[in-house]
PDB file of C-alpha atoms in Angstrom:
ATOM      1  CA  MET A   1       1.806  -7.461 -20.143  1.00 40.00           C
ATOM      2  CA  ASN A   2       2.183  -3.757 -19.926  1.00 41.00           C
ATOM      3  CA  HIS A   3       5.846  -2.787 -19.721  1.00 42.00           C
ATOM      4  CA  PRO A   4       7.989  -0.034 -21.276  1.00 42.00           C
ATOM      5  CA  GLY A   5      11.068  -2.156 -22.004  1.00 45.00           C
ATOM      6  CA  PRO A   6      11.911  -5.552 -23.527  1.00 47.00           C
ATOM      7  CA  ILE A   7      11.692  -8.719 -21.442  1.00 49.00           C
ATOM      8  CA  ARG A   8      14.075 -11.212 -23.033  1.00 51.00           C
ATOM      9  CA  ALA A   9      15.080 -14.726 -22.103  1.00 51.00           C
ATOM     10  CA  PRO A  10      17.598 -14.788 -19.246  1.00 54.00           C
ATOM     11  CA  HIS A  11      21.111 -15.928 -20.088  1.00 55.00           C
ATOM     12  CA  ALA A  12      21.802 -19.401 -18.758  1.00 52.00           C
ATOM     13  CA  ARG A  13      24.564 -19.595 -16.137  1.00 56.00           C
ATOM     14  CA  ARG A  14      26.433 -22.726 -15.159  1.00 58.00           C
ATOM     15  CA  GLY A  15      25.075 -24.252 -11.963  1.00 55.00           C
ATOM     16  CA  VAL A  16      21.966 -22.045 -11.840  1.00 64.00           C
ATOM     17  CA  SER A  17      18.522 -23.640 -12.145  1.00 84.00           C
ATOM     18  CA  LYS A  18      15.905 -22.323 -14.547  1.00 87.00           C
ATOM     19  CA  ALA A  19      13.740 -21.223 -11.618  1.00 88.00           C
ATOM     20  CA  VAL A  20      16.572 -19.162 -10.128  1.00 90.00           C
ATOM     21  CA  ALA A  21      17.467 -17.673 -13.524  1.00 88.00           C
ATOM     22  CA  VAL A  22      13.828 -16.675 -14.147  1.00 91.00           C
ATOM     23  CA  TYR A  23      13.510 -15.276 -10.622  1.00 92.00           C
ATOM     24  CA  GLU A  24      16.644 -13.140 -10.978  1.00 90.00           C
ATOM     25  CA  HIS A  25      15.564 -11.957 -14.423  1.00 90.00           C
ATOM     26  CA  LEU A  26      12.034 -11.016 -13.372  1.00 92.00           C
ATOM     27  CA  ARG A  27      13.253  -9.354 -10.182  1.00 91.00           C
ATOM     28  CA  ALA A  28      15.694  -7.214 -12.159  1.00 90.00           C
ATOM     29  CA  SER A  29      12.955  -6.348 -14.676  1.00 91.00           C
ATOM     30  CA  ILE A  30      10.578  -5.279 -11.894  1.00 92.00           C
ATOM     31  CA  ILE A  31      13.229  -3.157 -10.160  1.00 90.00           C
ATOM     32  CA  ALA A  32      14.186  -1.544 -13.480  1.00 89.00           C
ATOM     33  CA  LEU A  33      10.482  -0.790 -14.136  1.00 90.00           C
ATOM     34  CA  HIS A  34      10.481  -2.838 -17.354  1.00 91.00           C
ATOM     35  CA  LEU A  35       7.513  -4.435 -15.623  1.00 91.00           C
ATOM     36  CA  ALA A  36       5.510  -1.522 -14.271  1.00 90.00           C
ATOM     37  CA  PRO A  37       3.717  -1.473 -10.895  1.00 92.00           C
ATOM     38  CA  GLY A  38       0.207  -2.834 -11.353  1.00 92.00           C
ATOM     39  CA  ALA A  39       0.993  -4.569 -14.649  1.00 93.00           C
ATOM     40  CA  ARG A  40      -0.675  -7.949 -15.180  1.00 93.00           C
ATOM     41  CA  ILE A  41       1.757 -10.835 -15.729  1.00 91.00           C
ATOM     42  CA  ASP A  42       0.614 -13.073 -18.559  1.00 91.00           C
ATOM     43  CA  LYS A  43       2.197 -16.388 -17.596  1.00 91.00           C
ATOM     44  CA  THR A  44       1.630 -18.042 -20.974  1.00 91.00           C
ATOM     45  CA  GLU A  45       3.248 -15.184 -22.846  1.00 90.00           C
ATOM     46  CA  LEU A  46       6.077 -14.986 -20.325  1.00 88.00           C
ATOM     47  CA  CYS A  47       6.840 -18.714 -20.622  1.00 90.00           C
ATOM     48  CA  GLN A  48       7.031 -18.371 -24.382  1.00 90.00           C
ATOM     49  CA  ARG A  49       9.126 -15.216 -24.181  1.00 88.00           C
ATOM     50  CA  LEU A  50      11.597 -16.700 -21.699  1.00 86.00           C
ATOM     51  CA  GLY A  51      11.604 -20.197 -23.184  1.00 89.00           C
ATOM     52  CA  VAL A  52      10.679 -21.982 -19.950  1.00 91.00           C
ATOM     53  CA  SER A  53       7.908 -24.246 -18.709  1.00 91.00           C
ATOM     54  CA  ARG A  54       5.308 -23.283 -16.115  1.00 91.00           C
ATOM     55  CA  GLN A  55       7.120 -24.909 -13.170  1.00 92.00           C
ATOM     56  CA  PRO A  56      10.231 -22.662 -12.996  1.00 92.00           C
ATOM     57  CA  LEU A  57       8.035 -19.625 -13.601  1.00 93.00           C
ATOM     58  CA  ALA A  58       5.724 -20.643 -10.740  1.00 93.00           C
ATOM     59  CA  GLU A  59       8.708 -21.079  -8.411  1.00 94.00           C
ATOM     60  CA  ALA A  60      10.082 -17.676  -9.426  1.00 94.00           C
ATOM     61  CA  ILE A  61       6.732 -15.963  -8.875  1.00 94.00           C
ATOM     62  CA  ALA A  62       6.398 -17.588  -5.446  1.00 95.00           C
ATOM     63  CA  ARG A  63       9.748 -16.082  -4.404  1.00 93.00           C
ATOM     64  CA  LEU A  64       8.806 -12.679  -5.802  1.00 94.00           C
ATOM     65  CA  ALA A  65       5.515 -12.824  -3.917  1.00 93.00           C
ATOM     66  CA  GLU A  66       7.436 -13.456  -0.673  1.00 91.00           C
ATOM     67  CA  GLU A  67       9.407 -10.276  -1.396  1.00 88.00           C
ATOM     68  CA  ARG A  68       6.127  -8.450  -2.094  1.00 90.00           C
ATOM     69  CA  LEU A  69       7.205  -7.621  -5.627  1.00 93.00           C
ATOM     70  CA  VAL A  70       4.250  -9.478  -7.174  1.00 95.00           C
ATOM     71  CA  GLU A  71       0.723 -10.194  -6.002  1.00 94.00           C
ATOM     72  CA  VAL A  72      -1.174 -13.375  -6.856  1.00 92.00           C
ATOM     73  CA  GLU A  73      -4.921 -12.784  -6.810  1.00 92.00           C
ATOM     74  CA  PRO A  74      -7.024 -15.962  -7.092  1.00 89.00           C
ATOM     75  CA  GLN A  75      -9.424 -15.931 -10.049  1.00 84.00           C
ATOM     76  CA  LYS A  76      -7.892 -12.654 -11.259  1.00 90.00           C
ATOM     77  CA  GLY A  77      -4.252 -13.265 -12.059  1.00 91.00           C
ATOM     78  CA  THR A  78      -0.731 -12.273 -11.100  1.00 94.00           C
ATOM     79  CA  PHE A  79       0.282  -8.623 -11.006  1.00 95.00           C
ATOM     80  CA  VAL A  80       3.405  -6.607 -10.370  1.00 95.00           C
ATOM     81  CA  ALA A  81       2.861  -5.137  -6.916  1.00 93.00           C
ATOM     82  CA  ARG A  82       2.412  -1.447  -6.496  1.00 93.00           C
ATOM     83  CA  ILE A  83       5.221   0.184  -4.537  1.00 92.00           C
ATOM     84  CA  ARG A  84       4.506   0.163  -0.810  1.00 91.00           C
ATOM     85  CA  LEU A  85       5.606   3.364   0.871  1.00 91.00           C
ATOM     86  CA  ALA A  86       6.009   1.509   4.169  1.00 91.00           C
ATOM     87  CA  ASP A  87       8.536  -0.832   2.526  1.00 89.00           C
ATOM     88  CA  VAL A  88      10.307   2.098   0.878  1.00 91.00           C
ATOM     89  CA  ALA A  89      10.553   3.938   4.208  1.00 92.00           C
ATOM     90  CA  GLU A  90      11.922   0.833   5.934  1.00 91.00           C
ATOM     91  CA  ALA A  91      14.550   0.282   3.236  1.00 90.00           C
ATOM     92  CA  ALA A  92      15.478   3.972   3.327  1.00 92.00           C
ATOM     93  CA  PHE A  93      15.880   3.765   7.119  1.00 94.00           C
ATOM     94  CA  VAL A  94      18.302   0.845   6.818  1.00 92.00           C
ATOM     95  CA  ARG A  95      20.186   2.481   3.975  1.00 92.00           C
ATOM     96  CA  ARG A  96      20.493   5.813   5.776  1.00 95.00           C
ATOM     97  CA  ALA A  97      21.842   4.259   8.967  1.00 95.00           C
ATOM     98  CA  LEU A  98      24.461   2.186   7.173  1.00 95.00           C
ATOM     99  CA  GLU A  99      25.546   4.731   4.554  1.00 95.00           C
ATOM    100  CA  VAL A 100      25.916   7.551   7.068  1.00 97.00           C
ATOM    101  CA  ALA A 101      28.014   5.242   9.262  1.00 97.00           C
ATOM    102  CA  THR A 102      30.009   4.164   6.197  1.00 96.00           C
ATOM    103  CA  VAL A 103      31.167   7.652   5.177  1.00 98.00           C
ATOM    104  CA  GLU A 104      31.699   8.657   8.807  1.00 98.00           C
ATOM    105  CA  THR A 105      34.025   5.672   9.232  1.00 97.00           C
ATOM    106  CA  LEU A 106      35.735   6.136   5.862  1.00 97.00           C
ATOM    107  CA  ALA A 107      36.423   9.864   6.012  1.00 98.00           C
ATOM    108  CA  PRO A 108      39.517   9.858   8.268  1.00 97.00           C
ATOM    109  CA  ARG A 109      41.233   7.092   6.292  1.00 96.00           C
ATOM    110  CA  ILE A 110      39.955   7.288   2.719  1.00 97.00           C
ATOM    111  CA  ASP A 111      42.704   6.914   0.123  1.00 96.00           C
ATOM    112  CA  GLY A 112      43.409   8.972  -2.953  1.00 96.00           C
ATOM    113  CA  GLU A 113      42.525   6.157  -5.349  1.00 97.00           C
ATOM    114  CA  THR A 114      38.989   5.910  -3.963  1.00 97.00           C
ATOM    115  CA  LEU A 115      38.569   9.688  -4.088  1.00 98.00           C
ATOM    116  CA  GLY A 116      39.677   9.619  -7.720  1.00 97.00           C
ATOM    117  CA  ARG A 117      37.149   6.894  -8.568  1.00 97.00           C
ATOM    118  CA  LEU A 118      34.361   8.891  -6.939  1.00 98.00           C
ATOM    119  CA  GLU A 119      35.427  12.019  -8.825  1.00 98.00           C
ATOM    120  CA  ARG A 120      35.352  10.169 -12.164  1.00 98.00           C
ATOM    121  CA  LEU A 121      31.935   8.715 -11.411  1.00 97.00           C
ATOM    122  CA  LEU A 122      30.618  12.226 -10.724  1.00 97.00           C
ATOM    123  CA  ASP A 123      32.023  13.410 -14.045  1.00 97.00           C
ATOM    124  CA  TYR A 124      30.304  10.515 -15.813  1.00 97.00           C
ATOM    125  CA  GLN A 125      27.062  11.273 -13.960  1.00 96.00           C
ATOM    126  CA  ASP A 126      27.264  14.864 -15.115  1.00 95.00           C
ATOM    127  CA  THR A 127      27.556  13.682 -18.723  1.00 96.00           C
ATOM    128  CA  ALA A 128      24.628  11.274 -18.298  1.00 94.00           C
ATOM    129  CA  ALA A 129      22.502  14.070 -16.818  1.00 92.00           C
ATOM    130  CA  ARG A 130      23.330  16.445 -19.673  1.00 93.00           C
ATOM    131  CA  THR A 131      22.499  13.798 -22.290  1.00 93.00           C
ATOM    132  CA  ARG A 132      19.383  12.729 -20.333  1.00 90.00           C
ATOM    133  CA  ASP A 133      20.513   9.111 -20.192  1.00 92.00           C
ATOM    134  CA  ALA A 134      18.439   8.074 -17.173  1.00 88.00           C
ATOM    135  CA  GLU A 135      19.517   4.417 -17.198  1.00 88.00           C
ATOM    136  CA  GLU A 136      23.222   5.266 -17.264  1.00 93.00           C
ATOM    137  CA  PHE A 137      22.713   7.938 -14.607  1.00 93.00           C
ATOM    138  CA  PHE A 138      21.038   5.430 -12.295  1.00 91.00           C
ATOM    139  CA  ASN A 139      23.779   2.836 -12.834  1.00 92.00           C
ATOM    140  CA  LEU A 140      26.434   5.435 -12.031  1.00 95.00           C
ATOM    141  CA  ASP A 141      24.516   6.423  -8.912  1.00 94.00           C
ATOM    142  CA  VAL A 142      24.568   2.810  -7.746  1.00 92.00           C
ATOM    143  CA  ARG A 143      28.305   2.606  -8.504  1.00 95.00           C
ATOM    144  CA  PHE A 144      29.018   5.785  -6.513  1.00 97.00           C
ATOM    145  CA  HIS A 145      27.463   4.312  -3.387  1.00 95.00           C
ATOM    146  CA  ALA A 146      28.918   0.843  -4.062  1.00 93.00           C
ATOM    147  CA  THR A 147      32.396   2.383  -4.240  1.00 96.00           C
ATOM    148  CA  LEU A 148      31.956   3.636  -0.681  1.00 96.00           C
ATOM    149  CA  PHE A 149      30.982   0.170   0.548  1.00 94.00           C
ATOM    150  CA  GLU A 150      33.928  -1.386  -1.289  1.00 94.00           C
ATOM    151  CA  ALA A 151      36.308   1.067   0.373  1.00 95.00           C
ATOM    152  CA  LEU A 152      34.776   0.243   3.757  1.00 94.00           C
ATOM    153  CA  ALA A 153      35.602  -3.430   3.081  1.00 90.00           C
ATOM    154  CA  MET A 154      32.783  -4.798   5.215  1.00 91.00           C
ATOM    155  CA  ARG A 155      31.008  -7.175   2.841  1.00 87.00           C
ATOM    156  CA  ARG A 156      27.961  -7.848   5.009  1.00 90.00           C
ATOM    157  CA  VAL A 157      27.134  -4.141   5.256  1.00 90.00           C
ATOM    158  CA  ALA A 158      26.739  -3.954   1.468  1.00 85.00           C
ATOM    159  CA  GLU A 159      24.739  -7.205   1.494  1.00 86.00           C
ATOM    160  CA  VAL A 160      22.252  -5.845   4.045  1.00 87.00           C
ATOM    161  CA  VAL A 161      21.673  -2.710   1.978  1.00 84.00           C
ATOM    162  CA  ASP A 162      21.316  -4.742  -1.225  1.00 81.00           C
ATOM    163  CA  ALA A 163      18.799  -7.106   0.359  1.00 76.00           C
ATOM    164  CA  SER A 164      16.499  -4.213   1.289  1.00 77.00           C
ATOM    165  CA  ARG A 165      16.816  -2.184  -1.894  1.00 78.00           C
ATOM    166  CA  ALA A 166      14.145  -3.623  -4.220  1.00 80.00           C
ATOM    167  CA  GLN A 167      11.182  -1.407  -3.308  1.00 81.00           C
ATOM    168  CA  LEU A 168      13.404   1.635  -2.763  1.00 87.00           C
ATOM    169  CA  GLU A 169      15.114   1.350  -6.136  1.00 87.00           C
ATOM    170  CA  ARG A 170      11.821   0.992  -7.986  1.00 89.00           C
ATOM    171  CA  ALA A 171      10.681   4.242  -6.412  1.00 89.00           C
ATOM    172  CA  ARG A 172      13.998   6.043  -6.970  1.00 88.00           C
ATOM    173  CA  ARG A 173      13.973   5.237 -10.670  1.00 87.00           C
ATOM    174  CA  MET A 174      10.686   7.085 -11.055  1.00 85.00           C
ATOM    175  CA  LEU A 175      12.368  10.345 -10.086  1.00 82.00           C
ATOM    176  CA  LEU A 176      15.063  10.131 -12.764  1.00 75.00           C
ATOM    177  CA  PRO A 177      13.020  11.478 -15.708  1.00 74.00           C
ATOM    178  CA  THR A 178      12.410  14.690 -13.751  1.00 72.00           C
ATOM    179  CA  ALA A 179      14.679  17.604 -14.608  1.00 66.00           C
ATOM    180  CA  LYS A 180      15.519  18.446 -10.993  1.00 83.00           C
ATOM    181  CA  ARG A 181      16.558  15.173  -9.318  1.00 87.00           C
ATOM    182  CA  PRO A 182      19.653  14.311 -11.442  1.00 89.00           C
ATOM    183  CA  ARG A 183      21.166  17.769 -10.946  1.00 92.00           C
ATOM    184  CA  ASP A 184      20.366  17.686  -7.222  1.00 94.00           C
ATOM    185  CA  THR A 185      21.927  14.224  -6.933  1.00 94.00           C
ATOM    186  CA  ILE A 186      25.163  15.442  -8.497  1.00 95.00           C
ATOM    187  CA  SER A 187      25.265  18.430  -6.164  1.00 96.00           C
ATOM    188  CA  GLU A 188      24.604  16.225  -3.131  1.00 97.00           C
ATOM    189  CA  HIS A 189      27.205  13.675  -4.226  1.00 97.00           C
ATOM    190  CA  ARG A 190      29.679  16.510  -4.705  1.00 97.00           C
ATOM    191  CA  ALA A 191      29.092  17.638  -1.108  1.00 98.00           C
ATOM    192  CA  ILE A 192      29.766  14.092   0.122  1.00 98.00           C
ATOM    193  CA  LEU A 193      32.971  13.890  -1.926  1.00 98.00           C
ATOM    194  CA  GLU A 194      34.209  17.263  -0.711  1.00 98.00           C
ATOM    195  CA  ALA A 195      33.704  16.267   2.919  1.00 98.00           C
ATOM    196  CA  LEU A 196      35.521  12.980   2.322  1.00 98.00           C
ATOM    197  CA  SER A 197      38.375  14.842   0.607  1.00 98.00           C
ATOM    198  CA  GLU A 198      38.684  17.022   3.697  1.00 98.00           C
ATOM    199  CA  ARG A 199      38.708  13.869   5.890  1.00 97.00           C
ATOM    200  CA  SER A 200      35.739  15.302   7.781  1.00 98.00           C
ATOM    201  CA  ALA A 201      33.761  12.471   9.384  1.00 98.00           C
ATOM    202  CA  THR A 202      31.028  14.798  10.624  1.00 98.00           C
ATOM    203  CA  GLY A 203      30.812  16.664   7.313  1.00 98.00           C
ATOM    204  CA  ALA A 204      30.586  13.432   5.293  1.00 98.00           C
ATOM    205  CA  ALA A 205      27.926  11.999   7.601  1.00 98.00           C
ATOM    206  CA  ASP A 206      25.857  15.189   7.449  1.00 98.00           C
ATOM    207  CA  ALA A 207      26.164  15.378   3.649  1.00 98.00           C
ATOM    208  CA  MET A 208      25.091  11.756   3.202  1.00 98.00           C
ATOM    209  CA  ALA A 209      22.157  12.165   5.588  1.00 98.00           C
ATOM    210  CA  ALA A 210      21.001  15.318   3.784  1.00 97.00           C
ATOM    211  CA  HIS A 211      21.246  13.539   0.413  1.00 96.00           C
ATOM    212  CA  LEU A 212      19.243  10.479   1.468  1.00 95.00           C
ATOM    213  CA  ASP A 213      16.656  12.534   3.372  1.00 96.00           C
ATOM    214  CA  GLU A 214      16.039  14.757   0.348  1.00 94.00           C
ATOM    215  CA  VAL A 215      15.545  11.767  -1.944  1.00 91.00           C
ATOM    216  CA  MET A 216      13.005  10.267   0.471  1.00 93.00           C
ATOM    217  CA  LEU A 217      11.171  13.586   0.731  1.00 93.00           C
ATOM    218  CA  GLU A 218      10.891  13.819  -3.042  1.00 92.00           C
ATOM    219  CA  LEU A 219       9.694  10.212  -3.237  1.00 91.00           C
ATOM    220  CA  ARG A 220       6.880  10.930  -0.789  1.00 92.00           C
ATOM    221  CA  ARG A 221       5.823  13.991  -2.760  1.00 91.00           C
ATOM    222  CA  TYR A 222       5.852  12.041  -6.021  1.00 90.00           C
ATOM    223  CA  ALA A 223       3.958   9.106  -4.514  1.00 91.00           C
ATOM    224  CA  SER A 224       1.165  11.427  -3.409  1.00 92.00           C
ATOM    225  CA  THR A 225       0.554  12.297  -7.077  1.00 91.00           C
ATOM    226  CA  ARG A 226       0.550   8.669  -8.344  1.00 90.00           C
ATOM    227  CA  PRO A 227      -1.818   6.495  -6.295  1.00 91.00           C
ATOM    228  CA  ASP A 228      -1.927   4.136  -9.286  1.00 89.00           C
ATOM    229  CA  LEU A 229       1.715   3.205  -8.658  1.00 90.00           C
ATOM    230  CA  PHE A 230       2.054   3.538  -4.875  1.00 91.00           C
ATOM    231  CA  GLU A 231       0.191   2.377  -1.814  1.00 89.00           C
ATOM    232  CA  ALA A 232       0.616   3.020   1.884  1.00 83.00           C
TER     233      ALA A 232
END
C-alpha cells in the first residue's frame, strides 16, 4: 500500500465488532489521507497489520465501497477511490446551508463562554499555522465549527454535516500544506467571530458563506492541477 502515515491496528472497544472497528479505522485513515487516493489496498498485508481475518476486512471494505471511499475492481484489486468533485460539491452545499443557518441563528443569543472558546481556538490555530503543524491546524478547524454546532444545540444538524463530510474533508486536507490557506482560514474565522461578537446575524451568515465559498473555490483550482487524485 502506498500511504504517507502509519496504519496501525484499531483499538478494541467494548460492544464493537471487528468489522465495525476495521471500518471505522480505515475510514478515518482514508479521510486523513494516510491512505492516499488511488492507492492499492493489499488485503493480505492489511489483515496482518490490523490483526484481523479476511471476513471483517471484507465487511469493512463493502461499507466503504457503498460510501464511494474505495473501489473494488474485479481481477485488478481494491483501491482507495479518487476524490469525486461532484461528491465534494454536494457535501459543500449541505455544509454551507447548515453552517450559514447555524451562525445566523446563534448570533443574537450567543453567550460569552462560547465566544471565549472560539477565541481560544483561533489563538491555537494561529500557533499551529506558525509552527506548520497541519494536523493540529485541521483538528482545530474541525473544533471551531463543532463549537458552533454545540452552541446551537441541535444534535441532528451536526449529524447531517458529519455524515456528508468524508469526501469534503479529504479534499480540504490537501490544501493545508499550502502557505496561503491556513492564514486565510484564520482571517475568515476571525471575521465570523467578530460578527458573532457583535450579535450580527447577517454579518455572521455573510462571513460564514464567504469562508466556505472561498475554500470550495480553492479546492476546484487545486483539483484541476491533480487529475491523479480527483475525478469529476
